XYZ file of C-alpha atoms in Angstrom:
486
model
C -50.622 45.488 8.496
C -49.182 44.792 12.059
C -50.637 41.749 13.755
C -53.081 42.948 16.514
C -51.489 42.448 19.962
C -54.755 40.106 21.244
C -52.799 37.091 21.910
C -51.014 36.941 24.859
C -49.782 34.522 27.014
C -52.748 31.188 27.506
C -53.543 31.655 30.860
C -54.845 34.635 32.959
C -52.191 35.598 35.173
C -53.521 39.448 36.294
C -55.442 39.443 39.805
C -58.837 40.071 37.822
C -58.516 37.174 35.675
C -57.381 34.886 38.674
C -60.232 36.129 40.680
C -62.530 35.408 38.079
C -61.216 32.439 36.874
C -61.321 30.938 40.191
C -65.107 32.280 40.365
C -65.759 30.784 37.219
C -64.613 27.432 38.010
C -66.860 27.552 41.679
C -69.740 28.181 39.505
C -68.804 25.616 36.830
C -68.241 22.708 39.210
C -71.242 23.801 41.573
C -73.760 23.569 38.523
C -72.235 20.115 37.680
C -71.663 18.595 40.974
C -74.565 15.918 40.392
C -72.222 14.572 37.611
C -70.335 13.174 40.365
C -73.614 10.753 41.669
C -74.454 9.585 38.163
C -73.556 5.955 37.340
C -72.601 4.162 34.460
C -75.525 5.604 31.505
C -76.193 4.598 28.160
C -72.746 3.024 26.460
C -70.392 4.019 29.715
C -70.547 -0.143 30.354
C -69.985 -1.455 26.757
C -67.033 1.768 26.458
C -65.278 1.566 29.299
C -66.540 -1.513 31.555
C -66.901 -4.414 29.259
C -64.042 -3.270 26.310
C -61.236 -5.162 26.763
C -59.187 -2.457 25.274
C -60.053 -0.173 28.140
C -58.532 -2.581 30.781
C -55.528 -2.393 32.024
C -54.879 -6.103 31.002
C -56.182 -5.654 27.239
C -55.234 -2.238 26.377
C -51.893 -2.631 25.048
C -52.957 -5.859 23.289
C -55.352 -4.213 21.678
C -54.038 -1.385 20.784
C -53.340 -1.999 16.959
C -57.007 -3.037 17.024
C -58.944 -0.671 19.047
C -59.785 3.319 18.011
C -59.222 6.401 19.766
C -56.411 4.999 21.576
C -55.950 7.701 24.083
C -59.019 7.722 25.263
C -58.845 3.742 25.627
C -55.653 4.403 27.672
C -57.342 6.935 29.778
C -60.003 4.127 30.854
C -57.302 1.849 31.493
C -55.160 3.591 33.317
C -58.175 5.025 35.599
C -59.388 2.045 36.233
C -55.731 0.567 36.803
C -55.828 2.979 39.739
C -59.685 3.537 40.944
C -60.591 0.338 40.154
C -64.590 0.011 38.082
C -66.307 2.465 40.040
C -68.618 5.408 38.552
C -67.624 8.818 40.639
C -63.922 8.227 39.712
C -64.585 8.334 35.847
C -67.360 11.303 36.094
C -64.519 13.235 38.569
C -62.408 13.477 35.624
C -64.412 14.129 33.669
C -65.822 17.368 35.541
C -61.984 18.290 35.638
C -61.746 17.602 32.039
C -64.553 20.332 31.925
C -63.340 23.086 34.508
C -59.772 22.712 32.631
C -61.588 23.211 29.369
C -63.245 26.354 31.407
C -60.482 28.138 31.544
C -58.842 27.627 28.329
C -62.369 28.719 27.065
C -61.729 32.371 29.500
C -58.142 32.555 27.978
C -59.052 32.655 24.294
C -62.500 34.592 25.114
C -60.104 37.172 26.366
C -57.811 37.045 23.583
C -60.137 37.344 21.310
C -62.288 40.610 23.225
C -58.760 42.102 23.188
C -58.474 41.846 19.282
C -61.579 43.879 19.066
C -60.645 46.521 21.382
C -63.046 46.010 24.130
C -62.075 47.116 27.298
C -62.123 44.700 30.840
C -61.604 41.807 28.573
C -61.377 40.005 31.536
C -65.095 40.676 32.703
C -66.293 39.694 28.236
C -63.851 36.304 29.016
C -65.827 35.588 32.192
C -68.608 36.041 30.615
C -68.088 34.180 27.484
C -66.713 31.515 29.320
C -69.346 31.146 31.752
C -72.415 31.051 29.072
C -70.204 28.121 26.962
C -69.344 25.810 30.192
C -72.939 26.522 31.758
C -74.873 25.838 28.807
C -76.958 22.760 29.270
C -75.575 21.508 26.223
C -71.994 21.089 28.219
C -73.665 18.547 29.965
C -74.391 16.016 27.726
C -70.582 15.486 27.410
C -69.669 15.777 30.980
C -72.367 13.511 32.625
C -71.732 10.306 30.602
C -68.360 9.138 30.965
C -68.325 8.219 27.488
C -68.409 11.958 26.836
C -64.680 12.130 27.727
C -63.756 11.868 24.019
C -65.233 15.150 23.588
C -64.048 16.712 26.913
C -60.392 15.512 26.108
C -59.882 16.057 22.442
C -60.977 19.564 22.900
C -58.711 20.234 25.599
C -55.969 19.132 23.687
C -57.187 21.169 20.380
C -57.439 24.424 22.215
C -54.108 24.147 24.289
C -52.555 23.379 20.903
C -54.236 26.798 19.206
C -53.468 29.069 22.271
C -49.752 28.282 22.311
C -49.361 28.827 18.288
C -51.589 31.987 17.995
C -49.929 33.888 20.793
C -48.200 37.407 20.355
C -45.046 35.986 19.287
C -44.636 33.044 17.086
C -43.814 30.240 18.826
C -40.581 28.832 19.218
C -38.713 25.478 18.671
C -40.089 24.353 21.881
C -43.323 25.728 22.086
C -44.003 24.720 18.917
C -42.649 20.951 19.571
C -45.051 21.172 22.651
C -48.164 22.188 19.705
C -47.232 19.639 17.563
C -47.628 17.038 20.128
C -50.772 18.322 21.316
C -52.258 18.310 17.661
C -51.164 14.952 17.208
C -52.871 13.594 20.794
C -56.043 15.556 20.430
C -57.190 13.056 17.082
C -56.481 9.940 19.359
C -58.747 11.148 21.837
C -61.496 12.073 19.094
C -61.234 12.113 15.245
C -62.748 15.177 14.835
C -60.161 17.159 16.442
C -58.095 16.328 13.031
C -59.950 19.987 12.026
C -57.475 21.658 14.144
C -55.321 23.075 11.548
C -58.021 24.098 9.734
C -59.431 25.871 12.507
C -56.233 27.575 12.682
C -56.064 28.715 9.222
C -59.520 30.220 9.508
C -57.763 32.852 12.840
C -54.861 33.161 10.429
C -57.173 34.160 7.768
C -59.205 36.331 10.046
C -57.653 37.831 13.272
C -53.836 36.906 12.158
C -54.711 38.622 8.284
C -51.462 40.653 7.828
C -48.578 38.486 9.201
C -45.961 37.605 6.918
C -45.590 34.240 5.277
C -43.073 32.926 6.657
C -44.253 33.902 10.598
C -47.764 32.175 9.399
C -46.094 29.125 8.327
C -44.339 29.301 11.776
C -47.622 29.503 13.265
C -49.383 26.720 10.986
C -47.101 24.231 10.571
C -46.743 22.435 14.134
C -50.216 22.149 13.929
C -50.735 20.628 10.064
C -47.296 18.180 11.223
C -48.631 16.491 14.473
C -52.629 16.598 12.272
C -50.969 14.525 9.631
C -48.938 12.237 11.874
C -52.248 11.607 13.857
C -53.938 11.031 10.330
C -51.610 8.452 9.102
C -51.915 6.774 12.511
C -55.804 6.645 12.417
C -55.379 5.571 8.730
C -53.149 2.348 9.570
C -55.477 1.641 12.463
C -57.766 -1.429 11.161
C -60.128 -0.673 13.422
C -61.050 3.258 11.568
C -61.153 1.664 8.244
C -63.786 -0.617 9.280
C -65.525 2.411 10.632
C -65.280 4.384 7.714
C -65.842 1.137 5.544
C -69.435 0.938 8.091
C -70.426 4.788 7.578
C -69.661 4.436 3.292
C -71.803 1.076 3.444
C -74.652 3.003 5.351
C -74.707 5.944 3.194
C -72.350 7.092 0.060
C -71.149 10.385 1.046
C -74.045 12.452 -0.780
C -76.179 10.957 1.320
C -74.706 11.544 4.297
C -74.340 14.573 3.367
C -78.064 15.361 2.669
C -79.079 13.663 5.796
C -76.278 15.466 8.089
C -77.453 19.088 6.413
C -80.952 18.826 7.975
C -78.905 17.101 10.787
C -76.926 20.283 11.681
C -79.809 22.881 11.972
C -81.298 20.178 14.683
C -78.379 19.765 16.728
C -78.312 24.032 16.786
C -81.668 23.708 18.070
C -80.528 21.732 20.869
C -78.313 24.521 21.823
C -81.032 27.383 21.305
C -84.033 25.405 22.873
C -82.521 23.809 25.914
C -85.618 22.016 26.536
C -85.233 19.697 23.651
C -82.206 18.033 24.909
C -82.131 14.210 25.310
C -79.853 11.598 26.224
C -80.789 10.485 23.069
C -82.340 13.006 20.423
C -84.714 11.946 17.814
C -83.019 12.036 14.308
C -83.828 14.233 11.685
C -86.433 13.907 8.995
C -85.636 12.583 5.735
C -85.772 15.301 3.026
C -85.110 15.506 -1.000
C -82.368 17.286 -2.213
C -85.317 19.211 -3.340
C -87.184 19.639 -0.689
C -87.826 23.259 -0.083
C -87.054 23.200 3.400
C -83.150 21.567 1.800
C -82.646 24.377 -0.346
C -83.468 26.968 2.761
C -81.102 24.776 4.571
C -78.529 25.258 2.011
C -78.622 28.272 1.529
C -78.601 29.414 4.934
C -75.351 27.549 5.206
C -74.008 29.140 1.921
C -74.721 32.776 3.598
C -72.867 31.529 6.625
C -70.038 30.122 4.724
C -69.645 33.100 2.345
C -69.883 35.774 5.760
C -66.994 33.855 6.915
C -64.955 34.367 3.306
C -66.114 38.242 2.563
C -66.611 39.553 5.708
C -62.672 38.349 7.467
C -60.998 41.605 6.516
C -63.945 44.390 7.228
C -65.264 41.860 10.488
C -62.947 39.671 11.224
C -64.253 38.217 14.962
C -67.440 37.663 13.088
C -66.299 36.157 10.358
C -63.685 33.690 12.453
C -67.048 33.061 14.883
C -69.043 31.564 11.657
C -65.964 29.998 9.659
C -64.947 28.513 13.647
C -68.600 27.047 14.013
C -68.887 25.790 10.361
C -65.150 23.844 10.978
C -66.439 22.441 14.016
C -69.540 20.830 12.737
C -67.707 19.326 9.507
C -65.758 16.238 10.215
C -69.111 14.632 11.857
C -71.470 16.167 10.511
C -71.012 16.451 6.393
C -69.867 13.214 4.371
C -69.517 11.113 6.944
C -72.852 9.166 8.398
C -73.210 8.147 12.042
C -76.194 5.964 13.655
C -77.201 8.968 15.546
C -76.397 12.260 13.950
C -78.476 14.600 15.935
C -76.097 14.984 19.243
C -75.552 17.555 21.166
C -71.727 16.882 21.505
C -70.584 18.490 18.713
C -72.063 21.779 20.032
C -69.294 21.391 22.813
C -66.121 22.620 20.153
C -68.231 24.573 17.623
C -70.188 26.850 20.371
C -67.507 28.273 21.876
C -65.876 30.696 19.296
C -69.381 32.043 18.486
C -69.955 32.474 21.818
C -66.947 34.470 22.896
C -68.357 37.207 19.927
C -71.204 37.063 21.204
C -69.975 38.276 24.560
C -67.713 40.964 22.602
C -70.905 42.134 20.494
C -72.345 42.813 24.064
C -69.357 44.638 25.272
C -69.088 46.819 22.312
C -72.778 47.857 22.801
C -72.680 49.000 25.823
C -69.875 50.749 25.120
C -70.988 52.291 22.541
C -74.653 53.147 24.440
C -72.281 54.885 27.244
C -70.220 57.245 24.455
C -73.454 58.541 22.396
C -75.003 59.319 26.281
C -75.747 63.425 26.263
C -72.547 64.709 27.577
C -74.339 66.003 30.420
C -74.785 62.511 31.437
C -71.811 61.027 29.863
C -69.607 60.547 33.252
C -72.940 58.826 34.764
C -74.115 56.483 31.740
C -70.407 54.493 31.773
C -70.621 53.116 34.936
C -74.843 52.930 35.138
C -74.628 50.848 31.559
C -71.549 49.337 32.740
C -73.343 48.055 35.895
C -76.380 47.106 34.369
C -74.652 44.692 31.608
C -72.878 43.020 34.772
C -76.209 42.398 36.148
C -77.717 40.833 32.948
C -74.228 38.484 32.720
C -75.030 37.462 36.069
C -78.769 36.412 35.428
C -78.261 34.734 32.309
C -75.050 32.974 34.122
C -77.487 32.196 37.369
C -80.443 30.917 35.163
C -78.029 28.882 32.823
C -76.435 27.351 35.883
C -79.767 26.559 37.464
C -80.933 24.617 34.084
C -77.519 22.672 33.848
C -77.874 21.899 37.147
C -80.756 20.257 36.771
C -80.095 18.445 33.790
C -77.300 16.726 35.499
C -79.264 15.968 38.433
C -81.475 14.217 35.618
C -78.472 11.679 34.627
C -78.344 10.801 38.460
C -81.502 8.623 37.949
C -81.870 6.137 34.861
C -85.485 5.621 34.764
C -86.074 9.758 34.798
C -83.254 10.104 32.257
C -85.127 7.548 30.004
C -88.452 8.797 30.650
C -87.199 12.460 29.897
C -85.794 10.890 26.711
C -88.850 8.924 25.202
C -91.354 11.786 25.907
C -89.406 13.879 23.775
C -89.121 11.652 20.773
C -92.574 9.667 21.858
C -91.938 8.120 17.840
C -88.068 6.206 18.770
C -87.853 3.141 19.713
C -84.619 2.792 21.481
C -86.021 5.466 24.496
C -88.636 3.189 25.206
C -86.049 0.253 25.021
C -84.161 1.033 27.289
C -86.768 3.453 29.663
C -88.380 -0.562 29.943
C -84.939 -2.073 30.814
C -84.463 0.622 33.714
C -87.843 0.218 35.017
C -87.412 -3.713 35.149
C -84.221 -3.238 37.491
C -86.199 -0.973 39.758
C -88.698 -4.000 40.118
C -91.050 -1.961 38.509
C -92.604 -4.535 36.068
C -95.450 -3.740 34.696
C -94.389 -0.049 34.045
C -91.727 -1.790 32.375
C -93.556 -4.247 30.480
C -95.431 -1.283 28.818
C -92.415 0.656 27.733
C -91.238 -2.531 25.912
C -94.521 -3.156 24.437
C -94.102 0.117 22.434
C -90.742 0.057 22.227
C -91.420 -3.500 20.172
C -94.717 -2.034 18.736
C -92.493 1.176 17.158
C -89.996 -1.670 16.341
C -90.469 -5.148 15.581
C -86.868 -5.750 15.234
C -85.422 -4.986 18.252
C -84.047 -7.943 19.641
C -82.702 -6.461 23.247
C -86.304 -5.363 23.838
C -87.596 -8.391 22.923
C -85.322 -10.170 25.309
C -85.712 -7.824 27.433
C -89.788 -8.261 27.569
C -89.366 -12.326 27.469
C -87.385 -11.933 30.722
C -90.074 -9.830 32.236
C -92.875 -12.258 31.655
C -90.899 -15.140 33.263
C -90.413 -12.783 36.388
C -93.825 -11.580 36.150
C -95.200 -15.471 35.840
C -92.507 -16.481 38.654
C -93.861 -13.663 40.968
C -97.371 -14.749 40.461
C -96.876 -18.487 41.543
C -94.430 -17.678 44.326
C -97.592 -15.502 45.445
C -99.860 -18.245 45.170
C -98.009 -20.673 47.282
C -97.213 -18.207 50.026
C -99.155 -18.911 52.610
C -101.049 -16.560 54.245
């Protein structure tokens, strides 16, 4: 069977697509402007400020010690040239984003051209615009620790766009791929699913290609994978990561605590309104826990969709196998502190996404061709019309929401008040909600969010520290006040 002609060249070059790629991008970076006013949040100051391998004096020193060593250059070389201030840092990263925009409306239109939609552009757009707009998309722009995310992906998709074009790519282009898949893993360790990721389009949208033009196809990105591999692997830094996350939990734990992990962090991508700068983790369940087993299974279903389903449905099926890929590396037998993030949703959304947006395409389409044929040459461009005005509501409404959760990051003590109401039972919310109010001289708001940030933890030394310092302010202000005179 002859490869479907769906991938073209990466980036939109016909007036459409330039048109609405440059619309896209207005309404990207207009939604996330506030990203721009937000300081340094959460671990932006022990990342980027305080690491010694992020300097420009320390990096290279460091560099045999530290992980994700691109990234770590990235810091170092920004603030080598903007010096320690916020806006710089967030103003990449918001490029980071828009640049990830349009690689998003490339292979959104690639992929509603494989399944013979017509005005892929418009489905791209659309696809595009719902994935960058999401709320979701903010928790890795407005932090500047988010960068790993923003940077790795670019990389990953750059690499897949120039190997799954029309044409098999060429010494050069695939040279270019290799290096790509090789940088995106220094950036961020997951992005070492790349070739997989690519396997599951060759097994999907590419079925039918010889095997030597797959091979041609695969192997720049499985060569620069493994050279990044081996790198990560010599790095002592990683192994005393992945010594940590084995010491924390065997990998059948992990595993059991990242599968009730995943169906929270999809929440956080269908209910907007639960996310947090820091989500509350997921409950603790037995393997045999019935809620487990639905868990499992669910995943199973997805899993086997993506196997039986790539010949007779093969978007679909790349859409599930693409979102199952993305969630693996952090979120199977490996165990983080926090694995409920919304980060992850950043890769692993898209794909699904972009089907979504086809799915929509193909119903109206197929709405307008059953129409009486009275009222065939009408119900085209009325259906047509009204789809348009449905993309541009949900694009308006999504923008308005992302909008407003990055005007959130733009002031601490909301961001941490937003984050302890929604997991009321966390510790570290409070923690640092108390730390926030106590630099806006607000003590005694303050001194209550440490009080049940210590009373939901005992143990937490840097609110306990935090609270000791308060009282000696609070004591200090009170005999200051006594000996003023009036």
């Amino acid at each position: 069977m002859r490869l479907r002609r769906s991938f073209m060249l990466p980036f939109p070059i016909a007036r459409e697509s330039a048109v609405l790629g440059l619309l896209l991008l207005v309404a990207v970076g207009a939604a996330l402007a506030p990203t721009l006013d937000v300081g340094f949040v959460y671990d932006d100051r022990g990342d980027v400020l305080d690491n010694p391998a992020a300097s420009p004096e320390g990096f290279v020193a460091a560099l045999g010690r530290t992980n994700r060593p691109l990234l770590k250059g990235s810091y170092a070389l920004q603030r080598a040239a903007t010096g320690a201030a916020a806006r710089p840092f967030h103003a990449v990263n918001l490029a980071l984003h828009l640049a990830c925009t349009l690689l998003a409306f490339g292979l959104a239109r690639r992929l509603a051209r494989s399944a013979g939609v017509e005005r892929t552009a418009w489905v791209g757009a659309f696809a595009a615009a719902v994935w960058a707009l999401h709320p979701a998309a903010v928790e890795a722009v407005a932090p500047v620790t988010g960068r790993s995310v923003l940077l790795s992906t670019l990389l990953l998709l750059a690499a897949l766009l120039l190997v799954t074009a029309e044409r098999p790519p060429g010494l050069a282009v695939a040279g270019i791929a290799a290096t790509l898949a090789l940088a995106a893993p220094l950036a961020r360790e997951t992005a070492l699913v790349l070739p997989a990721l690519a396997f599951a389009w060759q097994a999907t949208l590419g079925a039918g290609e010889g095997r030597s033009t797959a091979l041609r196809r695969q192997l720049p990105l499985l060569a620069g994978a493994l050279v990044a591999a081996g790198a990560l692997a010599l790095s002592a830094r990683h192994r005393e990561l992945v010594a940590f996350s084995l010491a924390a939990r065997p990998p059948l734990e992990a595993l059991r605590g990242n599968v009730a992990a995943v169906f929270d962090i999809a929440r956080l991508w269908l209910e907007p309104g639960r996310l947090s700068v820091d989500p509350a983790p997921a409950a603790e369940l037995a393997w045999g826990a019935p809620a487990t087993l639905l868990r499992l299974a669910l995943l199973a279903a997805v899993a086997a969709f993506a196997v039986l389903a790539r010949r007779r449905r093969p978007l679909a099926a790349f859409a599930c196998g693409w979102a199952l890929l993305a969630l693996a590396p952090a979120n199977s037998i490996v165990w983080r502190l926090d694995p409920v993030s919304a980060r992850p949703l950043y890769l692993a959304t898209l794909v699904p996404v972009a089907a979504l947006a086809v799915g929509v395409a193909r119903a109206v389409a197929l709405a307008a061709r059953r129409w009486p044929a009275r009222d065939a040459a009408a119900a085209g461009p009325a259906l047509a019309a009204a789809a348009c005005l449905v993309g541009l509501l949900t694009t308006a409404t999504l923008a308005r929401r992302s909008h407003e959760r990055a005007h959130l990051y733009t002031d601490p003590t909301a961001l941490w008040s937003d984050a302890a109401a929604k997991a009321p039972d966390r510790s570290r919310p409070w923690q640092n909600l108390g730390i926030e109010l106590m630099l806006a001289e607000r003590l005694d708001p303050a001194a209550r969010a440490l009080e049940r940030a210590l009373e939901l933890d005992p143990s937490a030394s840097s609110a306990r520290c935090a609270l000791t310092a308060l009282r000696i302010r609070q004591r200090t202000n009170r005999l200051f006040d006594r000996r003023t005179p009036e």
